[in-house]
XYZ file of C-alpha atoms in Angstrom:
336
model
C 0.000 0.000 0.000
C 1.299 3.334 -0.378
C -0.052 6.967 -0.780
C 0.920 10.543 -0.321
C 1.368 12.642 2.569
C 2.671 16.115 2.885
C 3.327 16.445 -1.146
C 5.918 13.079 -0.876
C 4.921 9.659 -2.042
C 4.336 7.523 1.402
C 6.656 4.069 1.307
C 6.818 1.220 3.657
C 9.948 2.027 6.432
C 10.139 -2.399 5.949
C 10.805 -4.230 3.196
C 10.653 -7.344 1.764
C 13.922 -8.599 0.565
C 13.953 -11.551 -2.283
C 15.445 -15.188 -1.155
C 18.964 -13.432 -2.304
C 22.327 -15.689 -1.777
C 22.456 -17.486 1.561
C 25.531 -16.225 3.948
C 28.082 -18.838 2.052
C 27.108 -17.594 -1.015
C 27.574 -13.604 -0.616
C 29.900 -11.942 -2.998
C 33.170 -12.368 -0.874
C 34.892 -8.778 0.258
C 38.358 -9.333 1.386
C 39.938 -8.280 -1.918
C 38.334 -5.082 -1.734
C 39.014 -4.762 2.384
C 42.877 -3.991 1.434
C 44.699 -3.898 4.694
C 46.444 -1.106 3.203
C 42.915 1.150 2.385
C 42.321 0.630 6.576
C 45.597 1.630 7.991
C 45.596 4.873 5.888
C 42.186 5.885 6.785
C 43.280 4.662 10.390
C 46.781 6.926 9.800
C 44.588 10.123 8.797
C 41.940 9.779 11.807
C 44.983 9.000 14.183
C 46.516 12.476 12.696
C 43.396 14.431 13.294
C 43.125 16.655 17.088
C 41.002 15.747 19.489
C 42.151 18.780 21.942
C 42.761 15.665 24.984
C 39.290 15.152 25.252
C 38.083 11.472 26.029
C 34.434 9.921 26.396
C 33.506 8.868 29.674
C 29.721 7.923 29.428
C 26.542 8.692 29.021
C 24.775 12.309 30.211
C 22.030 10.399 31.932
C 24.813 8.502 34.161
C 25.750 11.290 35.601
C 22.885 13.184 37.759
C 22.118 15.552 39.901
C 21.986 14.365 43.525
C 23.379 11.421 42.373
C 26.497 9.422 43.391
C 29.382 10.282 41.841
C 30.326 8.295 38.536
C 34.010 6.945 38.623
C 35.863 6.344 35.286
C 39.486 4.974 35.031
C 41.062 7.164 31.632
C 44.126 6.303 30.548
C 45.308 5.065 33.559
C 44.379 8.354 35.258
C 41.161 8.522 37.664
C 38.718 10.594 37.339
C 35.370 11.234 39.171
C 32.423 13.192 38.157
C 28.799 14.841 39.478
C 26.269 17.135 38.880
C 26.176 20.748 41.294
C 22.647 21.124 42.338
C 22.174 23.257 39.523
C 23.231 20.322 36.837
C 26.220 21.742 36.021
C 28.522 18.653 35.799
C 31.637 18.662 37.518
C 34.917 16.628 36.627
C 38.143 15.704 38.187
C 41.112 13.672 39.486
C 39.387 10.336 41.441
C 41.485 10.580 44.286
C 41.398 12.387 47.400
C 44.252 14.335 48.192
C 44.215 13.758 51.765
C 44.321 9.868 51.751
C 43.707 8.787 48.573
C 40.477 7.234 49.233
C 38.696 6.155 45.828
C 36.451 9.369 45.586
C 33.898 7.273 43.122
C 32.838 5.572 46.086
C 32.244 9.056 48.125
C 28.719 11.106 48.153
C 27.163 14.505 47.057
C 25.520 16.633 49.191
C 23.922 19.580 48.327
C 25.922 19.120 44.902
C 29.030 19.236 46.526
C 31.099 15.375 46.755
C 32.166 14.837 50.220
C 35.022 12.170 50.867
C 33.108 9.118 52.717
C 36.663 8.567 54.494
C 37.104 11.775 56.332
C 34.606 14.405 54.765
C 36.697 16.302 52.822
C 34.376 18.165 50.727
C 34.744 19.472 47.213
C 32.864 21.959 45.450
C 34.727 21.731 42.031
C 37.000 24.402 42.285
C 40.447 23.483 43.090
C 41.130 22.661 46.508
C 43.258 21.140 49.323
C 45.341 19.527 46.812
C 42.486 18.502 44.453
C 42.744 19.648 40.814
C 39.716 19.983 38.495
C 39.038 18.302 34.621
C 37.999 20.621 32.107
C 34.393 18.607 31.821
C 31.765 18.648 28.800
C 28.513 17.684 28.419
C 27.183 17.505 24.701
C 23.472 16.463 25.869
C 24.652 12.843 25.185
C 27.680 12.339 26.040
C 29.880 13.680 28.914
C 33.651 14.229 28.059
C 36.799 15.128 30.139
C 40.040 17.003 28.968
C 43.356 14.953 30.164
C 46.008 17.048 28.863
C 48.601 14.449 30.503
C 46.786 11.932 28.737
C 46.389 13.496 25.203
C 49.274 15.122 25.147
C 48.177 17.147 22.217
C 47.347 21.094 22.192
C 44.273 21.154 24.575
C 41.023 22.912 23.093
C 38.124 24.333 24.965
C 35.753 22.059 23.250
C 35.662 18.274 22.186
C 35.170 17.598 18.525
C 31.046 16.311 18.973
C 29.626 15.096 15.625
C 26.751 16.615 13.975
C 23.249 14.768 15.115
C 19.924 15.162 14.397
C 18.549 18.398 16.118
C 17.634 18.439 19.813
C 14.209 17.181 20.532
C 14.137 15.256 17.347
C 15.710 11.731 18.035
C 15.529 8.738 20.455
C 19.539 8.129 21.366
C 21.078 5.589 23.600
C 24.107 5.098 24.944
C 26.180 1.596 25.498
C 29.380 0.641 27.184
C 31.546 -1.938 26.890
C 35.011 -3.048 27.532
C 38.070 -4.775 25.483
C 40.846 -5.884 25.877
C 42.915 -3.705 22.860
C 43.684 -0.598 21.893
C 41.542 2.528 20.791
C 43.081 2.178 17.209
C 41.707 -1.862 17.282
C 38.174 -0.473 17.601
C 38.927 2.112 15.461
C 40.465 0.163 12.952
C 37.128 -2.134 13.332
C 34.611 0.827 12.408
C 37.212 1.276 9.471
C 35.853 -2.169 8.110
C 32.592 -1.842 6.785
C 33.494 -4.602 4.353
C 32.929 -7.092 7.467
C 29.222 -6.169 7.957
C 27.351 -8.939 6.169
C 29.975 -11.571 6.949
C 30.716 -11.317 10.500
C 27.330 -9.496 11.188
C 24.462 -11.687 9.134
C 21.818 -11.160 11.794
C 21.892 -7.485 11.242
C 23.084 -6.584 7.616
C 22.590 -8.282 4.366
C 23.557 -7.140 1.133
C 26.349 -4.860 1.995
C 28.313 -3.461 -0.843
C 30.897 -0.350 -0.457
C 30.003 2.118 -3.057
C 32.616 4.821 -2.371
C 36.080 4.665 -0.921
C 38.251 7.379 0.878
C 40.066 9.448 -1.507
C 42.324 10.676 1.069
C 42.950 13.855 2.481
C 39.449 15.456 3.566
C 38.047 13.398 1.195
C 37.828 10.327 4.012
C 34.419 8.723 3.373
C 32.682 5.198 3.309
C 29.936 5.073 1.164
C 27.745 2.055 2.302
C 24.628 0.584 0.738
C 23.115 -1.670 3.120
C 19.804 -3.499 4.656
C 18.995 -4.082 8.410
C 17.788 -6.955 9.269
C 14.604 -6.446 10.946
C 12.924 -10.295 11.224
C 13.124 -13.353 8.406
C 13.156 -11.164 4.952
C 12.020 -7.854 6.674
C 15.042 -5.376 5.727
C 15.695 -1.612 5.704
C 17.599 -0.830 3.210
C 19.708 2.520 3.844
C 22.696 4.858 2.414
C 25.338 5.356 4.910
C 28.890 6.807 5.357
C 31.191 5.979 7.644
C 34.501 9.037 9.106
C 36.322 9.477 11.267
C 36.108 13.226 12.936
C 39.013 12.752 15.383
C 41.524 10.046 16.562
C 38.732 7.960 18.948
C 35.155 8.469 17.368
C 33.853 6.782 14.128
C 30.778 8.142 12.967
C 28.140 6.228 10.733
C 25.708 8.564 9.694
C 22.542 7.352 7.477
C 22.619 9.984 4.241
C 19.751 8.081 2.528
C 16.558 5.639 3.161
C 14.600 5.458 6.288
C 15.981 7.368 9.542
C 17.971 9.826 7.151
C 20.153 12.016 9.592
C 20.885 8.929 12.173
C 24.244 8.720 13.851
C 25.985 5.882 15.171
C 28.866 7.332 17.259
C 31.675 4.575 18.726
C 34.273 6.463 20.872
C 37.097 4.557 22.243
C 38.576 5.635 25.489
C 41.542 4.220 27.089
C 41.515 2.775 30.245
C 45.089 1.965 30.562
C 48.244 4.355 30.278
C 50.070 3.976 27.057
C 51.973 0.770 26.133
C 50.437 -1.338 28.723
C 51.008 -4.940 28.688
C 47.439 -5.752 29.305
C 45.735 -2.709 27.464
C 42.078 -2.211 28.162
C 39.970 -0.538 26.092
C 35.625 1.067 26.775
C 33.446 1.560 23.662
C 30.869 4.082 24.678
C 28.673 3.741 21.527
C 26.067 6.357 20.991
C 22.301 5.977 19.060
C 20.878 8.724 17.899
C 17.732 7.194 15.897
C 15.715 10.033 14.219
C 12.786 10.127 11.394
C 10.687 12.479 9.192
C 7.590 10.016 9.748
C 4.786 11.471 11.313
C 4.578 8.290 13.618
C 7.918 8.912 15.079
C 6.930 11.076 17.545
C 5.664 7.807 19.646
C 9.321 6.519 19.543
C 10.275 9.816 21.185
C 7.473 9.037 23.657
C 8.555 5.645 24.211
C 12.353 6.127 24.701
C 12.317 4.765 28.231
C 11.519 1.396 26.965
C 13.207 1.357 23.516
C 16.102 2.440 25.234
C 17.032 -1.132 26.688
C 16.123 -2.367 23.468
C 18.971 -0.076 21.446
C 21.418 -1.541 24.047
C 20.772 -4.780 23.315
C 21.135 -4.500 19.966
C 24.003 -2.757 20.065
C 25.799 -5.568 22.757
C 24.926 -8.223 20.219
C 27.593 -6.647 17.843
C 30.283 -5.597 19.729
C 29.728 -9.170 21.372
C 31.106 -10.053 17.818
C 33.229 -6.463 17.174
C 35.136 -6.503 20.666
C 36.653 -10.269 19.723
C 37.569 -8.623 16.157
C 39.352 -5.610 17.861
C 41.084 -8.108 20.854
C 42.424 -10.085 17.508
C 44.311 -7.321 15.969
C 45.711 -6.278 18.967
C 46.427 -9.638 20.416
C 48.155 -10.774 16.671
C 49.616 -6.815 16.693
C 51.361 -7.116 20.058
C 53.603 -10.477 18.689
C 54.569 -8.986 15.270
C 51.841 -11.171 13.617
C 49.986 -8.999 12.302
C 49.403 -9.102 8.775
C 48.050 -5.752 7.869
């Protein structure tokens, strides 16, 4: 069935994909994955500033008269909260007095008060206690670690353009590797993997553009999500790299046009650790011109959970991808 509405002809968002090849039979891609396409595109996002700013989670995680929320950043600790008036707060996770684990401490009146001895901290720099630059992007919170970075600090994080406030359903997920940030990077730098690794969420995957270096630095994807059986949406969608840690795939075509995937890889380990660990803080931002769409907005408590899930399902699979390289980088057996 379809129609018209608002001057535009009306089209299923689901479609109904033929009986196609089965997975064995798929047009293999590793000729056109060239190891050597995927470390330059890695080289020129590695290149690229990010001003020593690092993803530590999700907005929501931290709240106001909340605990604290604790993240370990390249082997640095940091703590965060909310002052009463929202404003988040960032800084080092230890407390100068005794070193107690300050994640583990509470807010009061929006001020985090060491559960060891009640030292109390307001933000400001104090007793010893040094701030974090701190940003929150209505997503995403970030933290500037110049020690970390060790590049030329900026005042603001390079945050990719999303749909507009108030128009999408995002959600954020978590999860941790063992591998570097360029393994997960180098991952998202792979779309030729998709319908391979991934069957139970793309078919018919074909790269239609490839970096042409320089600026130029795009995937061009055409692919279908699997939805159930033969149910598929089929969508345009390119893959860069803004800044060393953060992939974006944003949909440029077909249903939820203006989407963003975000992956941002954050160390959790100082540099050339034996044992490097690695958090994916992936971030959803699902939007849509259909009229309907506005219930999804309504509903994003309980999709929420649902985005998560989805999400954990491939980097289930993506996490043992990025533990390979590094694990086969680390002993010189690498083949890329």
């Amino acid at each position: 069935m379809s129609g018209r509405r608002g001057g535009r002809r009306w089209s299923p968002p689901v479609r109904r994909r033929g009986a196609g090849p089965d997975w064995a039979a798929q047009t293999p891609t590793w000729r056109q994955a060239r190891p050597s396409l995927i470390a330059d595109a890695l080289e020129r996002a590695s290149a690229r500033p990010s001003g020593n700013w690092f993803v530590v989670g999700a907005s929501r995680q931290v709240r106001a008269g909340d605990r604290p929320y604790g993240r370990t950043v390249g082997g640095v600790e940091v703590v965060l909260w909310r002052s009463d008036d929202g404003e988040p707060r960032a800084g080092s996770g230890i407390c100068p007095h005794l070193g107690a684990p300050l994640r583990d401490s509470r807010v009061v009146c929006g001020t985090l008060v060491c559960h060891w001895h009640g030292l109390a901290l307001d933000g400001s720099a104090s007793a010893g206690w040094r701030p974090f630059p701190v940003h929150d992007d209505g997503v995403l919170v970030w933290v500037r670690l110049d020690e970390v970075g060790g590049e030329e600090p900026t005042e603001r994080p390079v945050v990719p353009t999303r749909p507009a406030t108030g128009r999408g359903v995002d959600s954020v997920f978590t999860a941790t590797g063992r591998c570097e940030p360029q393994d997960v990077v180098a991952n998202r730098l792979d779309p030729w993997h998709g319908s391979w690794f991934h069957p139970y969420s793309f078919v018919d995957l074909s790269v239609v553009r490839e970096p042409q270096g320089g600026e130029d630095d795009a995937f061009v994807v055409d692919v279908s999500f699997r939805v159930a059986g033969r149910l598929v949406v089929p969508v345009r969608a390119e893959f860069t790299a803004p800044e060393p840690r953060t992939v974006v795939m944003r949909i440029t075509d077909g249903e939820g046009a203006t989407s963003v995937v975000e992956t941002h890889a954050t160390p959790l380990t100082g540099p050339d650790h034996e044992r490097p660990r690695t958090a994916v803080v992936e971030a959803v931002v699902a939007a849509s011109d259909r009229p309907g769409f506005a219930l999804a907005r309504a509903a994003a408590p309980v999709l929420r959970p649902l985005m998560r899930r989805t999400a954990g399902r491939l980097w289930r699979d993506d996490l043992t991808y990025a533990e390979r390289r590094w694990a086969l980088r680390s002993t010189g057996r690498f083949p890329g």
